[in-house]
Amino acid sequence: MTRANIISVASGKGGVGKTWFSVTLAQALALRNVKTLLIDGDLGLANVDVQLGLSPRHDLGSVIAGRVSLKDALFTFRPFGEEEGGASFDIMTGQSGSGTLSALSIEEVARLKRGIEKLAGHYGAVILDLAAGLDGAVRKLCEHDGRHVVVVTPDPTSITDAYAFIKLLLRQNPRADIRLVINQAADKTEGQRTYATLANACRNFLGTEPLLAGIVPADTQVRDAIRRQAPLFFRHPQSTAGEAVKKISGLLLEDPPVLSSQSGGNPPLTGSSAR
């Protein structure tokens, strides 16, 4: 994929809030009146539909099986109902419990990738929520000129796995535009420390320093929204985590990229302590 309006959201390991961030980012962009498409690219453990309480008629598995086209598998999600169309965005759900994507041949993944690229021409932003890790299918779907957002938490295993992911991604694409989102941080200090640890490792061993897209604070309202299968901005419109994602959505739309620590400035921080 070569379109720069594609934002892939990935992580080195599961359980870091990657899909929640993808869903919340999609709504944040929609609230900015950006025409947005969210694609659940994780066929093994897809859960965009679960987080939003959806029961779609078709999904990405239907597309891969040849039953419907990519376009026909889309549906519009309106969290505030028909009257609030400005906050709506399109979704293509995955298929939980299926290993279809990982079992696809390179040619089949390339065909899917071309279809997504064609769809991207009709949107201001396409968010591709990828499976955790970097298997062959994920690597192929990461071949685009847009942003690569890596979600990481302060957990040492998350930092280590995120570094491994970035290393493999840069090996495939040395010019990849990688942005880090520190999720579930107790406060800005912990978030900045997590970013510094990962950024220093990348600078020392990979020769590059990913930009910090922002820090999302730990927020009990996030858990409440997930349990109720409701979008965060619908359930808790003024949450601290939601405000952080709003700021990140603006930074991800900026071109050229926001200031990085490589240029001598401080990395941009968003969010505040939820404690």
Short mmCIF file of C-alpha atoms in Angstrom, two decimals:
data_model
loop_
_atom_site.label_atom_id
_atom_site.label_comp_id
_atom_site.label_asym_id
_atom_site.label_seq_id
_atom_site.Cartn_x
_atom_site.Cartn_y
_atom_site.Cartn_z
CA MET A 1 0.00 0.00 0.00
CA THR A 2 1.35 3.38 -0.92
CA ARG A 3 -1.33 5.80 0.26
CA ALA A 4 -0.20 8.12 3.04
CA ASN A 5 -3.66 8.35 4.64
CA ILE A 6 -3.36 4.79 5.98
CA ILE A 7 -2.60 4.47 9.69
CA SER A 8 -1.66 0.96 10.77
CA VAL A 9 -1.99 0.29 14.50
CA ALA A 10 0.18 -2.52 15.81
CA SER A 11 1.85 -3.87 18.93
CA GLY A 12 4.57 -6.31 19.81
CA LYS A 13 2.25 -8.23 22.14
CA GLY A 14 -1.43 -8.52 22.93
CA GLY A 15 -3.18 -6.94 25.88
CA VAL A 16 -1.83 -3.41 25.48
CA GLY A 17 -5.09 -1.78 24.35
CA LYS A 18 -4.29 -1.73 20.63
CA THR A 19 -7.82 -2.41 19.39
CA TRP A 20 -9.35 -0.05 21.93
CA PHE A 21 -6.98 2.66 20.71
CA SER A 22 -7.88 1.93 17.06
CA VAL A 23 -11.61 2.20 17.80
CA THR A 24 -11.20 5.39 19.84
CA LEU A 25 -8.88 6.93 17.24
CA ALA A 26 -11.47 6.24 14.53
CA GLN A 27 -14.12 8.09 16.49
CA ALA A 28 -11.74 10.94 17.35
CA LEU A 29 -11.00 11.43 13.65
CA ALA A 30 -14.71 11.25 12.81
CA LEU A 31 -15.38 13.95 15.41
CA ARG A 32 -12.88 16.07 13.46
CA ASN A 33 -15.08 15.53 10.38
CA VAL A 34 -12.46 13.29 8.77
CA LYS A 35 -14.09 10.57 6.66
CA THR A 36 -12.71 7.48 8.39
CA LEU A 37 -12.60 3.74 7.74
CA LEU A 38 -11.62 1.28 10.48
CA ILE A 39 -10.49 -2.16 9.31
CA ASP A 40 -10.08 -4.99 11.81
CA GLY A 41 -7.13 -6.81 10.27
CA ASP A 42 -6.87 -9.43 13.00
CA LEU A 43 -8.77 -12.50 11.81
CA GLY A 44 -7.46 -14.70 14.58
CA LEU A 45 -8.55 -12.58 17.56
CA ALA A 46 -10.72 -9.91 15.95
CA ASN A 47 -12.71 -7.91 18.50
CA VAL A 48 -13.61 -4.50 17.08
CA ASP A 49 -17.17 -5.79 16.76
CA VAL A 50 -17.13 -7.07 20.34
CA GLN A 51 -15.89 -3.77 21.76
CA LEU A 52 -18.69 -1.91 19.99
CA GLY A 53 -21.43 -4.51 20.51
CA LEU A 54 -21.88 -5.13 16.78
CA SER A 55 -23.16 -8.15 14.84
CA PRO A 56 -22.12 -7.42 11.26
CA ARG A 57 -23.63 -9.34 8.38
CA HIS A 58 -20.30 -9.58 6.57
CA ASP A 59 -16.67 -9.36 7.68
CA LEU A 60 -13.15 -9.57 6.31
CA GLY A 61 -13.42 -13.35 6.37
CA SER A 62 -16.35 -13.11 3.94
CA VAL A 63 -14.21 -10.98 1.64
CA ILE A 64 -11.29 -13.41 1.71
CA ALA A 65 -13.65 -16.31 1.04
CA GLY A 66 -14.93 -14.47 -2.04
CA ARG A 67 -18.52 -14.17 -0.84
CA VAL A 68 -18.60 -10.35 -0.94
CA SER A 69 -16.40 -7.50 -2.13
CA LEU A 70 -14.46 -5.22 0.21
CA LYS A 71 -16.89 -2.41 -0.47
CA ASP A 72 -19.93 -4.58 0.25
CA ALA A 73 -18.45 -5.72 3.58
CA LEU A 74 -18.40 -2.16 4.94
CA PHE A 75 -21.05 -0.68 7.16
CA THR A 76 -21.41 2.72 8.78
CA PHE A 77 -21.28 2.92 12.57
CA ARG A 78 -23.23 5.81 14.10
CA PRO A 79 -22.52 5.90 17.85
CA PHE A 80 -24.87 8.81 18.44
CA GLY A 81 -27.68 7.63 16.17
CA GLU A 82 -28.86 8.80 12.78
CA GLU A 83 -29.09 12.47 13.79
CA GLU A 84 -25.38 12.77 14.68
CA GLY A 85 -23.83 11.71 11.39
CA GLY A 86 -20.72 13.79 11.99
CA ALA A 87 -19.37 11.27 14.49
CA SER A 88 -19.96 8.23 12.26
CA PHE A 89 -17.29 6.13 10.58
CA ASP A 90 -17.16 3.05 8.39
CA ILE A 91 -16.05 -0.33 9.70
CA MET A 92 -14.91 -3.61 8.24
CA THR A 93 -14.82 -6.19 11.01
CA GLY A 94 -12.53 -9.19 11.23
CA GLN A 95 -13.49 -12.77 12.00
CA SER A 96 -12.63 -13.98 15.48
CA GLY A 97 -11.43 -17.54 15.85
CA SER A 98 -10.21 -17.84 12.28
CA GLY A 99 -6.66 -18.33 11.10
CA THR A 100 -7.59 -17.32 7.58
CA LEU A 101 -5.35 -14.27 7.28
CA SER A 102 -2.21 -15.96 8.53
CA ALA A 103 -2.87 -18.89 6.17
CA LEU A 104 -3.15 -16.72 3.06
CA SER A 105 -0.49 -16.88 0.40
CA ILE A 106 1.61 -13.80 -0.37
CA GLU A 107 -0.38 -13.33 -3.58
CA GLU A 108 -3.68 -13.42 -1.68
CA VAL A 109 -2.48 -10.92 0.92
CA ALA A 110 -1.19 -8.69 -1.89
CA ARG A 111 -4.63 -8.81 -3.51
CA LEU A 112 -6.26 -7.84 -0.22
CA LYS A 113 -3.73 -5.05 0.21
CA ARG A 114 -4.52 -3.64 -3.24
CA GLY A 115 -8.21 -3.67 -2.41
CA ILE A 116 -7.59 -1.73 0.81
CA GLU A 117 -5.43 0.77 -1.05
CA LYS A 118 -8.22 1.32 -3.57
CA LEU A 119 -10.71 1.91 -0.75
CA ALA A 120 -8.31 4.36 0.90
CA GLY A 121 -8.77 6.72 -2.02
CA HIS A 122 -12.30 7.41 -0.80
CA TYR A 123 -11.34 8.29 2.78
CA GLY A 124 -9.45 10.94 4.67
CA ALA A 125 -8.03 8.28 6.99
CA VAL A 126 -7.97 4.49 7.02
CA ILE A 127 -7.10 2.83 10.33
CA LEU A 128 -5.80 -0.71 9.98
CA ASP A 129 -5.96 -2.54 13.31
CA LEU A 130 -3.40 -5.31 12.88
CA ALA A 131 -2.81 -8.52 14.77
CA ALA A 132 -0.21 -8.40 17.53
CA GLY A 133 3.26 -9.45 16.41
CA LEU A 134 4.69 -9.34 12.91
CA ASP A 135 3.88 -12.48 10.94
CA GLY A 136 4.02 -12.62 7.15
CA ALA A 137 0.53 -11.24 6.59
CA VAL A 138 1.07 -8.35 9.01
CA ARG A 139 4.40 -7.49 7.37
CA LYS A 140 2.72 -7.38 3.97
CA LEU A 141 -0.09 -5.14 5.21
CA CYS A 142 2.52 -2.80 6.73
CA GLU A 143 3.93 -2.01 3.28
CA HIS A 144 2.49 1.48 2.95
CA ASP A 145 3.68 5.08 3.10
CA GLY A 146 1.37 6.14 5.92
CA ARG A 147 1.86 6.13 9.67
CA HIS A 148 2.76 3.05 11.69
CA VAL A 149 1.47 3.49 15.23
CA VAL A 150 2.96 1.09 17.77
CA VAL A 151 1.00 0.85 21.02
CA VAL A 152 3.08 0.05 24.10
CA THR A 153 2.48 0.06 27.86
CA PRO A 154 4.99 0.65 30.70
CA ASP A 155 5.14 -3.13 31.22
CA PRO A 156 8.76 -4.25 30.51
CA THR A 157 7.54 -7.15 28.35
CA SER A 158 5.50 -4.74 26.25
CA ILE A 159 8.54 -2.48 25.76
CA THR A 160 10.73 -5.44 24.79
CA ASP A 161 8.19 -6.81 22.32
CA ALA A 162 7.56 -3.35 20.85
CA TYR A 163 11.30 -2.98 20.22
CA ALA A 164 11.35 -6.36 18.45
CA PHE A 165 8.38 -5.30 16.32
CA ILE A 166 10.03 -2.01 15.36
CA LYS A 167 13.27 -3.80 14.52
CA LEU A 168 11.52 -6.16 12.10
CA LEU A 169 9.44 -3.35 10.61
CA LEU A 170 12.53 -1.23 9.94
CA ARG A 171 14.31 -4.20 8.43
CA GLN A 172 11.45 -4.43 5.95
CA ASN A 173 11.05 -0.69 5.46
CA PRO A 174 13.96 1.47 6.73
CA ARG A 175 11.97 4.65 6.00
CA ALA A 176 8.84 3.60 7.90
CA ASP A 177 7.11 6.51 9.67
CA ILE A 178 6.77 5.00 13.16
CA ARG A 179 4.89 6.73 15.98
CA LEU A 180 4.71 5.47 19.55
CA VAL A 181 1.62 5.62 21.73
CA ILE A 182 2.26 4.94 25.41
CA ASN A 183 -0.98 3.51 26.77
CA GLN A 184 -2.18 2.94 30.33
CA ALA A 185 0.45 5.23 31.86
CA ALA A 186 -0.02 6.12 35.53
CA ASP A 187 1.03 9.70 34.77
CA LYS A 188 3.06 11.74 32.29
CA THR A 189 6.31 10.91 34.06
CA GLU A 190 5.79 7.18 33.66
CA GLY A 191 4.71 7.66 30.06
CA GLN A 192 7.73 9.79 29.23
CA ARG A 193 10.04 7.32 30.97
CA THR A 194 8.56 4.45 28.95
CA TYR A 195 9.01 6.40 25.73
CA ALA A 196 12.61 7.29 26.62
CA THR A 197 13.49 3.66 27.35
CA LEU A 198 12.16 2.43 24.01
CA ALA A 199 13.40 5.42 22.00
CA ASN A 200 16.92 5.11 23.45
CA ALA A 201 17.06 1.41 22.57
CA CYS A 202 15.95 2.17 19.02
CA ARG A 203 18.48 4.99 18.69
CA ASN A 204 21.38 2.95 20.09
CA PHE A 205 20.75 -0.32 18.28
CA LEU A 206 18.64 0.55 15.24
CA GLY A 207 19.99 4.00 14.41
CA THR A 208 16.58 5.67 14.49
CA GLU A 209 14.30 7.23 17.08
CA PRO A 210 10.53 6.84 16.61
CA LEU A 211 8.36 9.87 17.27
CA LEU A 212 6.08 9.99 20.28
CA ALA A 213 2.49 10.43 19.14
CA GLY A 214 1.28 10.77 22.71
CA ILE A 215 0.67 9.32 26.15
CA VAL A 216 -2.73 7.91 27.09
CA PRO A 217 -3.31 7.82 30.86
CA ALA A 218 -4.75 4.86 32.73
CA ASP A 219 -8.44 5.64 33.04
CA THR A 220 -11.16 3.60 34.77
CA GLN A 221 -13.71 5.03 32.34
CA VAL A 222 -12.02 3.12 29.52
CA ARG A 223 -12.71 -0.18 31.26
CA ASP A 224 -16.31 0.87 31.88
CA ALA A 225 -16.85 1.69 28.20
CA ILE A 226 -15.32 -1.62 27.08
CA ARG A 227 -17.47 -3.61 29.51
CA ARG A 228 -20.57 -1.84 28.26
CA GLN A 229 -19.48 -2.33 24.63
CA ALA A 230 -19.80 1.39 23.97
CA PRO A 231 -17.45 3.91 22.31
CA LEU A 232 -15.54 5.93 24.88
CA PHE A 233 -16.68 9.30 23.49
CA PHE A 234 -20.31 8.17 23.70
CA ARG A 235 -20.10 6.75 27.21
CA HIS A 236 -17.62 9.23 28.71
CA PRO A 237 -17.17 12.23 26.36
CA GLN A 238 -14.86 14.11 28.77
CA SER A 239 -12.61 11.25 29.90
CA THR A 240 -8.89 11.92 30.30
CA ALA A 241 -7.99 9.00 28.02
CA GLY A 242 -10.40 10.26 25.37
CA GLU A 243 -8.92 13.76 25.47
CA ALA A 244 -5.46 12.25 25.00
CA VAL A 245 -6.60 10.30 21.93
CA LYS A 246 -8.19 13.45 20.50
CA LYS A 247 -4.82 15.21 20.69
CA ILE A 248 -3.05 12.22 19.17
CA SER A 249 -5.53 12.17 16.27
CA GLY A 250 -4.58 15.74 15.43
CA LEU A 251 -0.85 14.99 15.57
CA LEU A 252 -1.23 11.94 13.31
CA LEU A 253 -2.88 14.10 10.66
CA GLU A 254 0.00 16.58 10.61
CA ASP A 255 2.36 16.54 7.65
CA PRO A 256 5.30 17.06 7.96
CA PRO A 257 5.57 15.05 11.18
CA VAL A 258 5.42 16.67 14.58
CA LEU A 259 8.64 17.68 16.36
CA SER A 260 10.80 14.74 17.36
CA SER A 261 13.43 14.51 20.07
CA GLN A 262 15.99 14.00 17.30
CA SER A 263 15.70 17.68 16.43
CA GLY A 264 16.54 18.73 19.97
CA GLY A 265 12.99 19.42 21.13
CA ASN A 266 10.95 17.63 23.73
CA PRO A 267 8.60 14.90 22.46
CA PRO A 268 4.94 15.90 22.47
CA LEU A 269 2.99 14.68 25.49
CA THR A 270 -0.75 14.26 25.76
CA GLY A 271 -3.05 13.18 28.52
CA SER A 272 -2.78 13.45 32.27
CA SER A 273 -2.91 11.19 35.26
CA ALA A 274 -6.21 9.46 35.81
CA ARG A 275 -5.44 8.93 39.45
#
